[in-house]
Structures are given as C-alpha cells and as structure tokens.
mmCIF file of C-alpha atoms and ligand atoms in Angstrom:
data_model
loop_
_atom_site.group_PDB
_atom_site.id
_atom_site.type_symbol
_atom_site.label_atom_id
_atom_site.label_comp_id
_atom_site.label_asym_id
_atom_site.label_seq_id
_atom_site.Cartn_x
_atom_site.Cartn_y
_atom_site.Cartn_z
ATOM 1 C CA UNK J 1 -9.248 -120.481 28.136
ATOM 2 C CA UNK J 2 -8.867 -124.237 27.695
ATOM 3 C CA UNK J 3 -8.546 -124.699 31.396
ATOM 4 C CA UNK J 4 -11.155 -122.064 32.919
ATOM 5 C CA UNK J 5 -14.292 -121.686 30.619
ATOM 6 C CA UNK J 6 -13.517 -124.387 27.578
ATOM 7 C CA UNK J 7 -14.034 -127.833 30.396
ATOM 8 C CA UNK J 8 -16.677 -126.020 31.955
ATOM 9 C CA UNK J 9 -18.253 -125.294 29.070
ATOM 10 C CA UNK J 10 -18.117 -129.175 28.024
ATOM 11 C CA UNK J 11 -19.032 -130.278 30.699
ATOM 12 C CA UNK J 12 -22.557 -128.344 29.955
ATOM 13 C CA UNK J 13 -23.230 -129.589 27.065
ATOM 14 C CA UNK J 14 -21.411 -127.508 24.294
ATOM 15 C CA UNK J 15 -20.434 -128.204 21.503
ATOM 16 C CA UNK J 16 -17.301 -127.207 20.171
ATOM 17 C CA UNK J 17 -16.770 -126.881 16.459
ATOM 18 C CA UNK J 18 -12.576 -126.574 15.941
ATOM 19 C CA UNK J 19 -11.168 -126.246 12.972
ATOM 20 C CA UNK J 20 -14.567 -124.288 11.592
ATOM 21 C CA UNK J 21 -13.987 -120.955 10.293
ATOM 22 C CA UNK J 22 -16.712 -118.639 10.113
ATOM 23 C CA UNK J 23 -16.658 -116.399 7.000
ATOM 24 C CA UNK J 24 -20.102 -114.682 7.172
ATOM 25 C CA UNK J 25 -22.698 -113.264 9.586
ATOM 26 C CA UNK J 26 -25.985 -112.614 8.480
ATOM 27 C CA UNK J 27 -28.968 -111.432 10.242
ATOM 28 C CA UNK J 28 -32.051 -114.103 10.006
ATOM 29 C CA UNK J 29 -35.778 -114.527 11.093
ATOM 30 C CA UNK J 30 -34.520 -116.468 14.250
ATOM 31 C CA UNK J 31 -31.821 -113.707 15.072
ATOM 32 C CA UNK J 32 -27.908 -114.387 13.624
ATOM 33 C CA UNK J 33 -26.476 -116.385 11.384
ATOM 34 C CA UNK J 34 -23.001 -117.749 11.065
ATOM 35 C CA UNK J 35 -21.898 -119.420 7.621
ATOM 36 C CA UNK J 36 -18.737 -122.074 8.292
ATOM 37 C CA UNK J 37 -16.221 -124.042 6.599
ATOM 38 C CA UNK J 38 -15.061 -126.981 8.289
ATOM 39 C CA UNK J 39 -11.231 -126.913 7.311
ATOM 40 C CA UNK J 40 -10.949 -130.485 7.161
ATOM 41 C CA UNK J 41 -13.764 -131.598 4.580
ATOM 42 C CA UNK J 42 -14.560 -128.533 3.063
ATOM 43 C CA UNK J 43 -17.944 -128.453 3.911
ATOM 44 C CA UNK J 44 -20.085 -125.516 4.531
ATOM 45 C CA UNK J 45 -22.955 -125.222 7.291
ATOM 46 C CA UNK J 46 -24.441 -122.712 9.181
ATOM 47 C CA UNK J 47 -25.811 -122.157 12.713
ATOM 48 C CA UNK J 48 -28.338 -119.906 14.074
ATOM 49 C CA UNK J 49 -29.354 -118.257 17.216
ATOM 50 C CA UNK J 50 -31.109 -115.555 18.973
ATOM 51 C CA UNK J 51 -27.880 -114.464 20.634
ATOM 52 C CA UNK J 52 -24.729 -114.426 18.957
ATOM 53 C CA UNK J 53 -21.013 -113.141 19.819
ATOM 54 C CA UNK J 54 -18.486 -112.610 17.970
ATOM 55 C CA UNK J 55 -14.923 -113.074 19.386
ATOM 56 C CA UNK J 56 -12.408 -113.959 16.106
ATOM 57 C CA UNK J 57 -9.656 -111.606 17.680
ATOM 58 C CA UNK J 58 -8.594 -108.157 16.813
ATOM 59 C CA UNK J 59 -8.201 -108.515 12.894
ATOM 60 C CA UNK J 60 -10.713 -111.182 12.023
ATOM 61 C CA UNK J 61 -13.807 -109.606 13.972
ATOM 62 C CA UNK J 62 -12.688 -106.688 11.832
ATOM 63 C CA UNK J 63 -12.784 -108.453 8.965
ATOM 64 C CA UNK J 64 -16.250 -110.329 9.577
ATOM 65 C CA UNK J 65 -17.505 -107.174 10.500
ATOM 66 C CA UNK J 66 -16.756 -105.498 7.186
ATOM 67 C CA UNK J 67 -18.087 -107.949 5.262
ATOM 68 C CA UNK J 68 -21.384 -108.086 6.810
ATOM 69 C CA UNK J 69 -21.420 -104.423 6.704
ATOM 70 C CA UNK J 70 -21.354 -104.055 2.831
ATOM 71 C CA UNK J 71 -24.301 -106.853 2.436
ATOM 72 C CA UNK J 72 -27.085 -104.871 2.134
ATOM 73 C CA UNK J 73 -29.732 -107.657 1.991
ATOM 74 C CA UNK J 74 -29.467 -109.668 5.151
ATOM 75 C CA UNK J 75 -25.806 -108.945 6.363
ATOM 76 C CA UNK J 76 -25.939 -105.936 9.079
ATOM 77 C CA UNK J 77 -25.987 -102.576 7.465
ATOM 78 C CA UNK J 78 -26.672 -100.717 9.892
ATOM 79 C CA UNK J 79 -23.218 -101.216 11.997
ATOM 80 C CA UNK J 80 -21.544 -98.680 12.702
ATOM 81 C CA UNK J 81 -19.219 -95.657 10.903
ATOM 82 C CA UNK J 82 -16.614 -96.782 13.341
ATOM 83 C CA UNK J 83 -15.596 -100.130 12.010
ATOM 84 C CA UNK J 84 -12.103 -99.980 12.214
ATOM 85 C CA UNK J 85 -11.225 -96.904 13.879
ATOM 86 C CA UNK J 86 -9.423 -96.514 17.487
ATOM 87 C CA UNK J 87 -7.382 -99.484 16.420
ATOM 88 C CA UNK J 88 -3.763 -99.562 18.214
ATOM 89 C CA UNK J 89 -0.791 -101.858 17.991
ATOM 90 C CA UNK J 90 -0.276 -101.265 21.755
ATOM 91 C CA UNK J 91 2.427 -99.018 21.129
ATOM 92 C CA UNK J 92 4.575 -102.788 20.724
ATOM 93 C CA UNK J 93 7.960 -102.197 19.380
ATOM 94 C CA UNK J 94 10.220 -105.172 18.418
ATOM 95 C CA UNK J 95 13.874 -105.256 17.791
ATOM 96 C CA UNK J 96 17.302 -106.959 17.875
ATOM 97 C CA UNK J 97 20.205 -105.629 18.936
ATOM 98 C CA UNK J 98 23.880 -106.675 18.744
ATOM 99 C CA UNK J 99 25.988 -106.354 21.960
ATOM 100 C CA UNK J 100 29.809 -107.427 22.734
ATOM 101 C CA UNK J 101 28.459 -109.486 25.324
ATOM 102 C CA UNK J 102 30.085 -112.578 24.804
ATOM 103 C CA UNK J 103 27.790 -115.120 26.744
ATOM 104 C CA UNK J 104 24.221 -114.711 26.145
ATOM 105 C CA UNK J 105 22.849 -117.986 27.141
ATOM 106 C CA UNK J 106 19.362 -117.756 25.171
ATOM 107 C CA UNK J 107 18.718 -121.659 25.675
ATOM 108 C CA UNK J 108 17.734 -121.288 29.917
ATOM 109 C CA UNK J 109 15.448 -119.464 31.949
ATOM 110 C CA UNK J 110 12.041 -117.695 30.833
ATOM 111 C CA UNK J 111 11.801 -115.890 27.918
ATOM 112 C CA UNK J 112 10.745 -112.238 29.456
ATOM 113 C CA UNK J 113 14.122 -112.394 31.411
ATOM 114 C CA UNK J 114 14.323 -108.400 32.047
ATOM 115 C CA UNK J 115 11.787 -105.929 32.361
ATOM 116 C CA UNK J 116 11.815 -102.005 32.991
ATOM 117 C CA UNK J 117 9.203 -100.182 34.053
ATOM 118 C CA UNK J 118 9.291 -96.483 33.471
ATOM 119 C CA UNK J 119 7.338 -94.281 35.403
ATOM 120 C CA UNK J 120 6.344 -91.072 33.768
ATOM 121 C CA UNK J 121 7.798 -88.422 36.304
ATOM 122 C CA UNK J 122 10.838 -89.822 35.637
ATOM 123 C CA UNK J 123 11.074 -90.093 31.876
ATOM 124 C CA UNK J 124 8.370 -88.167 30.568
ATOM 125 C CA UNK J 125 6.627 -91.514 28.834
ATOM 126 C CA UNK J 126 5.886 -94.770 30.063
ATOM 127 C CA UNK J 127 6.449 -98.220 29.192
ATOM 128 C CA UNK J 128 7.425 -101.671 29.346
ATOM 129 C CA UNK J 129 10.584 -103.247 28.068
ATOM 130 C CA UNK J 130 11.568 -107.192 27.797
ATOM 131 C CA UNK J 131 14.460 -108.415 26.862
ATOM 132 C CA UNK J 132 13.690 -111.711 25.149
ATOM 133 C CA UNK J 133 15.222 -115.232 24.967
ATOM 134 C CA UNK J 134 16.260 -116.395 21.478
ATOM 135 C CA UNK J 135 15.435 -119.763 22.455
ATOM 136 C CA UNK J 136 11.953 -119.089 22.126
ATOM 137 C CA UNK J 137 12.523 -118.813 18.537
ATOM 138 C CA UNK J 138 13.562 -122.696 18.576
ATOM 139 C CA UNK J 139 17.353 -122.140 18.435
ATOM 140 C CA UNK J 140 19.229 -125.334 18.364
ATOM 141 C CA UNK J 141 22.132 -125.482 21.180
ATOM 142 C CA UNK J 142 24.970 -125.459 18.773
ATOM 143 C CA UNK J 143 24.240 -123.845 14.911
ATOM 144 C CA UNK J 144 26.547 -122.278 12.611
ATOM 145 C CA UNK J 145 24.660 -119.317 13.316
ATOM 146 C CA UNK J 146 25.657 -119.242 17.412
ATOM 147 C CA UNK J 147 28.356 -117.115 17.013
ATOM 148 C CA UNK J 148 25.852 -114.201 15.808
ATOM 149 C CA UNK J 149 22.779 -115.523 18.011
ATOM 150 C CA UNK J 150 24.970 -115.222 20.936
ATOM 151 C CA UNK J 151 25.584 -111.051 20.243
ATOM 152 C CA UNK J 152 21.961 -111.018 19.611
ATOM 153 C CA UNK J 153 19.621 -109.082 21.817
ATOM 154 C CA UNK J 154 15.869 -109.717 20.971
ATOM 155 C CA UNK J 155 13.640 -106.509 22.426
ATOM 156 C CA UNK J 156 9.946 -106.363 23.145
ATOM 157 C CA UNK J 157 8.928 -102.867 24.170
ATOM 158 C CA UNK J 158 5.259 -101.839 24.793
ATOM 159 C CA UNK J 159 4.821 -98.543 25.122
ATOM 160 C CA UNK J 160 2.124 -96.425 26.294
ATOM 161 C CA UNK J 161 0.227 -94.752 22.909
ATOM 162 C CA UNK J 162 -3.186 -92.962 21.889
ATOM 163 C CA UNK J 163 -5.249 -95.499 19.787
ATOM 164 C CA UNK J 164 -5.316 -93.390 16.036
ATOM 165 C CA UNK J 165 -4.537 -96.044 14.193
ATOM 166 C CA UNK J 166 -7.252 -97.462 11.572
ATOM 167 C CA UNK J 167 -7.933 -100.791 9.953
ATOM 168 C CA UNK J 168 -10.041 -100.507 6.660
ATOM 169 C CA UNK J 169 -10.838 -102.785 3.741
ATOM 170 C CA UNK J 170 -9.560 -101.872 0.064
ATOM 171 C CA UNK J 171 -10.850 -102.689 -3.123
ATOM 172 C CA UNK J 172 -9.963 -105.922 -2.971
ATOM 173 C CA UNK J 173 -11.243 -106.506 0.479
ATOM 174 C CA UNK J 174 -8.200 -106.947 2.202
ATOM 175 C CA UNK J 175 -7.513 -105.953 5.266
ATOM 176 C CA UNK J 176 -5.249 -102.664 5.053
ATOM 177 C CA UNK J 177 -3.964 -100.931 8.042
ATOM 178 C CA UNK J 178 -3.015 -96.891 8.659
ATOM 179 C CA UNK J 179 -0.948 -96.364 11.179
ATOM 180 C CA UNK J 180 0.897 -93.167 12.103
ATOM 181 C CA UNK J 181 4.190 -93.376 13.608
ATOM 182 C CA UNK J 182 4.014 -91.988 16.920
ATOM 183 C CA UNK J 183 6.658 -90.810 19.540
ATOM 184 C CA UNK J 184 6.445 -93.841 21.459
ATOM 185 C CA UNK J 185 7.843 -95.688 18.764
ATOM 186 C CA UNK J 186 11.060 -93.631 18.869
ATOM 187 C CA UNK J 187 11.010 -94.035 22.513
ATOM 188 C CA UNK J 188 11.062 -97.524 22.319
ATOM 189 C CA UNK J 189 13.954 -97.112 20.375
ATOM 190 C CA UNK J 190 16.080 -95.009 22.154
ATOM 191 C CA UNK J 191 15.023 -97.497 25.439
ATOM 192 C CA UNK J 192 15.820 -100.467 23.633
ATOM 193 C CA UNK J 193 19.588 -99.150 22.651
ATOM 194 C CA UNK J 194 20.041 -97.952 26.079
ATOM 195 C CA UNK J 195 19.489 -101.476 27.733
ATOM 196 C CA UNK J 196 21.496 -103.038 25.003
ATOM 197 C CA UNK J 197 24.402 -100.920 25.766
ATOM 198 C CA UNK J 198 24.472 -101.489 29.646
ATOM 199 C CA UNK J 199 23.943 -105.488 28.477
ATOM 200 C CA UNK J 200 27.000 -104.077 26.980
ATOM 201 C CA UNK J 201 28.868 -102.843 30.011
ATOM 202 C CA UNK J 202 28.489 -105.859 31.632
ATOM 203 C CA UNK J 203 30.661 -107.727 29.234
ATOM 204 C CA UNK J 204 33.568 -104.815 28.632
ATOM 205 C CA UNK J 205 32.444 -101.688 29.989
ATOM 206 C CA UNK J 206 31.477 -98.533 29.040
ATOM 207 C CA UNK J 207 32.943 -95.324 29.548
ATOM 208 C CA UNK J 208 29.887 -92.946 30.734
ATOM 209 C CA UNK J 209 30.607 -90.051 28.306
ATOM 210 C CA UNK J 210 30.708 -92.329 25.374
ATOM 211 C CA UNK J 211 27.204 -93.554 26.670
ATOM 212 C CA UNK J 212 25.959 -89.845 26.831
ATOM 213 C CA UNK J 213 26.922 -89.169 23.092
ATOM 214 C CA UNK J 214 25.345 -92.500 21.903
ATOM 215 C CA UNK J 215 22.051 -91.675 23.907
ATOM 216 C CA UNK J 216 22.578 -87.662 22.276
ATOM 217 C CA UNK J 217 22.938 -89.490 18.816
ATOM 218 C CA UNK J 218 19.815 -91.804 19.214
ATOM 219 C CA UNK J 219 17.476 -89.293 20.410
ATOM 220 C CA UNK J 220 18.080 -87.560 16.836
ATOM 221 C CA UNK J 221 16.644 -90.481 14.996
ATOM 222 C CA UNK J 222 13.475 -90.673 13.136
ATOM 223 C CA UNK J 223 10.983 -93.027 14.465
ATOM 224 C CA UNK J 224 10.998 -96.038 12.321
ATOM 225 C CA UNK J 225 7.362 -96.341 10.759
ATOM 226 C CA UNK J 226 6.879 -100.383 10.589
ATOM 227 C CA UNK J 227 4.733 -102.280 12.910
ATOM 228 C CA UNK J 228 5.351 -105.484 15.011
ATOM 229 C CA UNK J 229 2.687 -106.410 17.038
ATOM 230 C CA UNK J 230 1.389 -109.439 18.766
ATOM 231 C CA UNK J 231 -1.125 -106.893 20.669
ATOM 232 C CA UNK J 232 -3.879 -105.516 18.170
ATOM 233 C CA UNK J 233 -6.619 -103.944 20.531
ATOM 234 C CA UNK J 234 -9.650 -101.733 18.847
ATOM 235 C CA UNK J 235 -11.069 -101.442 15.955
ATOM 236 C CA UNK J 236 -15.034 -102.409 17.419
ATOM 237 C CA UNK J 237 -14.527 -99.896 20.303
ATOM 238 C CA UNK J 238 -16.886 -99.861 23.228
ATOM 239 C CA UNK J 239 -18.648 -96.081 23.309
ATOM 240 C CA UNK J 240 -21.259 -94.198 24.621
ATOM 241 C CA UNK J 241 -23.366 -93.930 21.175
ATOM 242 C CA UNK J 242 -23.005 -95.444 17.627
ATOM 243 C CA UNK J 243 -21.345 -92.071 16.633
ATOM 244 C CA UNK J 244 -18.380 -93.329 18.524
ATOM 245 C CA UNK J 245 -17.894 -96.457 18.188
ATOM 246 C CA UNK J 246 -19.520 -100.187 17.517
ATOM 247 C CA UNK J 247 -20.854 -101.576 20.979
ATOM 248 C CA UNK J 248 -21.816 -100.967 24.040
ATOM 249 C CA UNK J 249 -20.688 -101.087 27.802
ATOM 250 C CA UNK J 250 -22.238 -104.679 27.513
ATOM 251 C CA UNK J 251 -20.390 -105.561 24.259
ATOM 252 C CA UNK J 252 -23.678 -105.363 22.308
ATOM 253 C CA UNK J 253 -23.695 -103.928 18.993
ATOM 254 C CA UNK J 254 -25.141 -101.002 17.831
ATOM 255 C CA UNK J 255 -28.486 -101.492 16.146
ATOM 256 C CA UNK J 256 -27.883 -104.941 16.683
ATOM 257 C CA UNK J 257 -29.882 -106.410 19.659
ATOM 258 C CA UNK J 258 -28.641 -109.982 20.883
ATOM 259 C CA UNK J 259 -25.662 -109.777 18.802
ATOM 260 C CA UNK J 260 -22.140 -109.091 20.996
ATOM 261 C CA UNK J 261 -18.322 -108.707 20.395
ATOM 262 C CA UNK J 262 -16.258 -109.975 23.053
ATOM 263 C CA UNK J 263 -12.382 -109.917 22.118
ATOM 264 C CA UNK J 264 -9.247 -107.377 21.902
ATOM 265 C CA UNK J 265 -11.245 -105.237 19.034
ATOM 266 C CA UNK J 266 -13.838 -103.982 21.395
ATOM 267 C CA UNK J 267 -11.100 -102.310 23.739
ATOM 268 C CA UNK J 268 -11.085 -98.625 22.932
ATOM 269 C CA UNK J 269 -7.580 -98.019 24.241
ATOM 270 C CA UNK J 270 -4.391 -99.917 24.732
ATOM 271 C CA UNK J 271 -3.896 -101.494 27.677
ATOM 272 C CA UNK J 272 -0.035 -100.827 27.601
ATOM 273 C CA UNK J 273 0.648 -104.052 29.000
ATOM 274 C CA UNK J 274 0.067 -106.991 28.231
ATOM 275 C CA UNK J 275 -3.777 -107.079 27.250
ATOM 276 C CA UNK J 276 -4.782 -110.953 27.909
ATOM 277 C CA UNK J 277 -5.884 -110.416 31.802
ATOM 278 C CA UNK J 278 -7.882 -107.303 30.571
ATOM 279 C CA UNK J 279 -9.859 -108.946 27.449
ATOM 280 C CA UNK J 280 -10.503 -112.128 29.548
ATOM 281 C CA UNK J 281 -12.190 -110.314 32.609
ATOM 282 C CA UNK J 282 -14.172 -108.052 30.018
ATOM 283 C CA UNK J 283 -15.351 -111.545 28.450
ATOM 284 C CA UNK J 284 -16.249 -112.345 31.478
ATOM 285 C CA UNK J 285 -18.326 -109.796 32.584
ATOM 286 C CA UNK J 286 -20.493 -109.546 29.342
ATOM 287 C CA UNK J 287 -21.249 -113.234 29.330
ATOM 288 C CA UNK J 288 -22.280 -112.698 33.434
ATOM 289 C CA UNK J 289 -24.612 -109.927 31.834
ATOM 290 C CA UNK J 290 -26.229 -111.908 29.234
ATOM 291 C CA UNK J 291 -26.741 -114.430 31.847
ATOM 292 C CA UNK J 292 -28.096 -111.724 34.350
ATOM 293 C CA UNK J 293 -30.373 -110.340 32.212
ATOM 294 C CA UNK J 294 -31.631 -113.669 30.100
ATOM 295 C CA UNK J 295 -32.622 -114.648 33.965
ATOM 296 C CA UNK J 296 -34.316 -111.555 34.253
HETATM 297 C C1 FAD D 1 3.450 -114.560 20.443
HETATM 298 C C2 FAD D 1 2.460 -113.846 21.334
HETATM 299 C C3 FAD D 1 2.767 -113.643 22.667
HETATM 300 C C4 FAD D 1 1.850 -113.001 23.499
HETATM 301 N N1 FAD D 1 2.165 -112.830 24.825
HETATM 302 C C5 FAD D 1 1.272 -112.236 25.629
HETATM 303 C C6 FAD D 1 1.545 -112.086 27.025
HETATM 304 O O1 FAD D 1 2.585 -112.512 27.523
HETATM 305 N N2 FAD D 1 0.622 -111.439 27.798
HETATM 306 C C7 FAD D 1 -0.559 -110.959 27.288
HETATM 307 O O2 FAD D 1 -1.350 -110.379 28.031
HETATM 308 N N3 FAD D 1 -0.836 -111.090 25.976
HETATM 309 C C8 FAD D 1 0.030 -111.725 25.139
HETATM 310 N N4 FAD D 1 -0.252 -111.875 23.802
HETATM 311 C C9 FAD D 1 -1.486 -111.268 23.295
HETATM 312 C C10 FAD D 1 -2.721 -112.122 23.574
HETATM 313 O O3 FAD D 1 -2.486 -113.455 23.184
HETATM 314 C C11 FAD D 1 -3.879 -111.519 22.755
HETATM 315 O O4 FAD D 1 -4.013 -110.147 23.052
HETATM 316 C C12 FAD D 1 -5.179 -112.225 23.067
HETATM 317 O O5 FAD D 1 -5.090 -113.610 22.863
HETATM 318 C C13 FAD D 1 -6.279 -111.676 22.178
HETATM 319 O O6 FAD D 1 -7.478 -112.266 22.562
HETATM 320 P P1 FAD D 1 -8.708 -112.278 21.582
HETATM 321 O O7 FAD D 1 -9.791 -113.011 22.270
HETATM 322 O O8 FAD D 1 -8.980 -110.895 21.092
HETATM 323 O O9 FAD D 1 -8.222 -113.075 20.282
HETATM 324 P P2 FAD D 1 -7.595 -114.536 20.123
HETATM 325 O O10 FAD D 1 -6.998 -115.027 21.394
HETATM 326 O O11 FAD D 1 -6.766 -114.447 18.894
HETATM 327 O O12 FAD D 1 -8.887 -115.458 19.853
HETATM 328 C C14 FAD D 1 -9.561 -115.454 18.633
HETATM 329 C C15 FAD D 1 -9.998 -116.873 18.325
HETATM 330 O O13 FAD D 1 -10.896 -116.853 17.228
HETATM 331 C C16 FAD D 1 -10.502 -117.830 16.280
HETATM 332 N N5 FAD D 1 -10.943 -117.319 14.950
HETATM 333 C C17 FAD D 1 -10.404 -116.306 14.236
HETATM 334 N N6 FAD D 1 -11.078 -116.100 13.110
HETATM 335 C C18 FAD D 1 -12.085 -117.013 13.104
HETATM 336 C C19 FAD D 1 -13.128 -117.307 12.184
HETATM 337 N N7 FAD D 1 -13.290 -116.620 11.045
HETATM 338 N N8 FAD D 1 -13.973 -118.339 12.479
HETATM 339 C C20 FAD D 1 -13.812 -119.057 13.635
HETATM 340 N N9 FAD D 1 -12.865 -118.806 14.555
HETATM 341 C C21 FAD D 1 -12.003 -117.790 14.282
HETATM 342 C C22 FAD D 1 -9.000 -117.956 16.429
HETATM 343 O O14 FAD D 1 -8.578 -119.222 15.967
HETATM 344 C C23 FAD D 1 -8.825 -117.768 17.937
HETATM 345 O O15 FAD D 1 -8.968 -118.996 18.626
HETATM 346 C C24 FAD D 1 0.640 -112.527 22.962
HETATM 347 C C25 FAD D 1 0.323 -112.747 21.608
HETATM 348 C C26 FAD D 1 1.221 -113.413 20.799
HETATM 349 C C27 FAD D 1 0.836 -113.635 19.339
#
C-alpha cells in the first residue's frame, strides 16, 4: 500500500490523516460524513464528501457499519439485513505442536518455511499448510525457554470453508462473533499432526504402522471450536440485490449512492489463501470505476 497507491496518492495532493480514527458515518446534505478522533490530541473533526469509502478492515467496517445502521436520524438506515452475515475466518487454523526433533533452528530462513498443498482428488478437502518460524514471535537466540521452543512446531493451516459464520453487535454494542465449527477445522487438525509427525521422522523415525494408528486415533477427534484468524473476509458481502448482501459488483452500497466499501468485509467467500492479492486488485478495480464513471 505504502509503496504502490499511498506515494502516488501524495504526490496528488492528498492528504493523509494517520493516527485519526473514524467512529461515525453519517449521511449529510453534501453526501457522507465521517466523525474523527485524532489519537494524539483528542480532538474531534469531521470531513465531508459526495463520495465516500469505507475500508477499516474486516471487523471495524463491521463495526462502523452497525453503528450507523441503528441511527435513525442521519446515520444510514436503510443498509442492509446482511450486515454481518457471510463472514468467514478463512477456514485459518493455528497450532503448536511438540516433536522429538532435536534441532529446530527457528532463528534463520523465512517464516512460511513449508507449505502443502492438497488437491481435492487426492484428499477429499483442500488446503494450505505452513509450518512457521518461532522467530517471528521475537525469540531471543538463547532463553531459558529454548529447550521447549526448540520441540516446538508453530502451524498455520488455511483451509478451504463455506462462509456461515456471522458477526453481530450485542447489547452492549460489542462486536460478538458466531461461528460454527466446521470440518475443515478438524482437517486442519489431523494435517497439522501428520506433518508434525514426519518433522518427527526426520529426527528418530517412525515406524509406519505406529503412524497409521496415530492418523486412525486423530481422525476420531472432535473439531476444536476456537478461532485464530489473521484472515477475516465478509461480513459486507458483494451480491446481486440488497436481499443478499450490502454492496454491489462496484462496492457501492445498497441504498447508498456515492458511498463504497472497499476491504476484506466485502468478499463474499474465502479466498482460501492468502486474501491480500485478492482485496488489493478488488480495491483497485472499484476506485478505476469511480474514476471511469466520474469521467463519464
Ligand atoms: C500477522 C498477519 C499475517 C498476515 N499474512 C498474510 C499473508 O502472508 N498473505 C496475505 O495475503 N494476507 C496476510 N494477512 C492478511 C492481510 O493482512 C489482510 O487480509 C488484509 O490486510 C486485509 O485488508 P483490509 O484492507 O481489509 O484491512 P486492513 O489491511 O486491516 O486495513 C484497514 C485499515 O483501516 C484502519 N482503520 C481501522 N479502523 C479504522 C477507523 N475506525 N478509522 C480509521 N482507520 C481505521 C486500520 O488502521 C488499517 O490501516 C496477514 C494478516 C496478519 C494479521
């Protein structure tokens, strides 16, 4: 961002407010409004504009959202049902595992070090798998602690999942998530064992029937229900019609003309990999729209 649209952006006169949160958006005579605190002083402005979009990432879009949903008076009413539904952790799964491995170097190299791809034909599901370096987690070369760091297998699994989860506000208006657990979660499990067992083998080796119970054993588990994500996607979807979901193929929203979303909660599935590329080429193309059609 900093590098491809942020410079060039600058360079055109913007202005960039940092360390301003927004925490309303209110419709005005002159189109949008967005109420800010500048973090540093404490003091509160506002800016207005014809055109406004919204990209606060996949919980705090959500959040702005709801609260200019319940204002009646000049916040946006009219948004959609949907706020908050087709929301998806990417089907992320995060976990550590202990191996016999004796020398697990976590301090060199990149820190996605191995990754499996699983087709579907051969598997049934599919998904990604990294095996992580502790040293992005700041580990210090030597610690008390090396002894265990050094058995320790960090996992990142993202797996491929249906997007049923939903975020909603509660009395309180907090943020609250629901989130079934899903197969893909147990998957992730199961895959996540299996790697950590032939990190295993490398170190002492593992006699292949003992690895066919273990995998029998493991496939008997229940999934495990909590979340780790660092992929939230959904939530504003993109639909066909209001009934579905909150904006358009142009990441306009519904009964909103001129106002947009443009960030991870507008995705109405998972990308299953990594989403970055995806949200950053879809930001793209609805700011090349605005710009089309403001040109006419
Ligand atoms: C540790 C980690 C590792 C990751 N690794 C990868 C990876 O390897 N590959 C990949 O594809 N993806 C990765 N991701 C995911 C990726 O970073 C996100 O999916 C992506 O950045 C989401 O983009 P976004 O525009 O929706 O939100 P963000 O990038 O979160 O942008 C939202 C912006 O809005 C600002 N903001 C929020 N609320 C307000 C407010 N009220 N007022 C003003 N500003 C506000 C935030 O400060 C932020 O700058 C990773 C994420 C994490 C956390």
């Amino acid at each position: 961002m900093d590098t491809n649209y942020l410079q060039v952006a600058l360079k055109n006169d913007t202005v960039i407010k940092d360390l301003c949160e927004v925490f309303n958006i209110r419709k005005d005579k002159n189109g949008y409004k967005a109420e800010f605190i500048d973090l540093r002083t404490g003091q509160k402005s506002t800016v207005s504009a014809p055109k406004m979009i919204i990209a606060a990432g996949g919980l705090n879009t959500l959040k702005l959202l709801f609260k200019a949903r319940k204002n009646k008076v000049d916040g946006l009413p009219l948004l959609s049902e949907r706020v908050g539904y087709k929301w998806s952790t990417n089907g992320d799964r995060a976990g550590f595992y202990w191996t016999w491995h004796k020398n697990l170097d976590h301090n060199y190299g990149t820190c996605l070090f191995k990754m499996q791809e699983i087709a579907s034909e051969k598997y049934e599901w599919d998904y990604h798998m990294f095996a992580c370096r502790m040293g992005i987690l700041g580990k210090p070369e030597w610690s008390p602690l090396s002894m265990v760091f050094n058995h320790l297998m960090p996992f990142l699994a993202l797996t491929r999942e249906e997007p049923i989860g939903r975020l909603y506000e509660d009395s309180k208006a907090r943020l609250k998530m629901y989130y079934p657990a899903q197969q893909g979660h147990l998957k992730a499990m199961i895959m996540e064992r299996r790697i950590a067992m032939e990190v295993d083998a490398l170190g002492r080796g593992i006699d292949p029937k003992e690895k066919e119970r273990k995998m029998a054993r493991w496939s008997k588990f229940r999934p495990f229900i909590g979340i780790t994500t660092v992929h939230p996607s959904g939530g504003a979807a993109i639909a066909e019609d209001i009934k579905d979901g909150v904006v358009d193929y142009k990441g306009e929203v519904f009964n909103y003309p001129g106002l947009f979303i443009s960030d991870s909660s507008i995705l109405p599935v998972a990308t299953f990999c990594g989403p970055h590329f995806t949200i950053a080429a879809l930001s793209d193309y609805i700011s090349r729209g605005i710009i089309a059609r403001e040109k006419g």
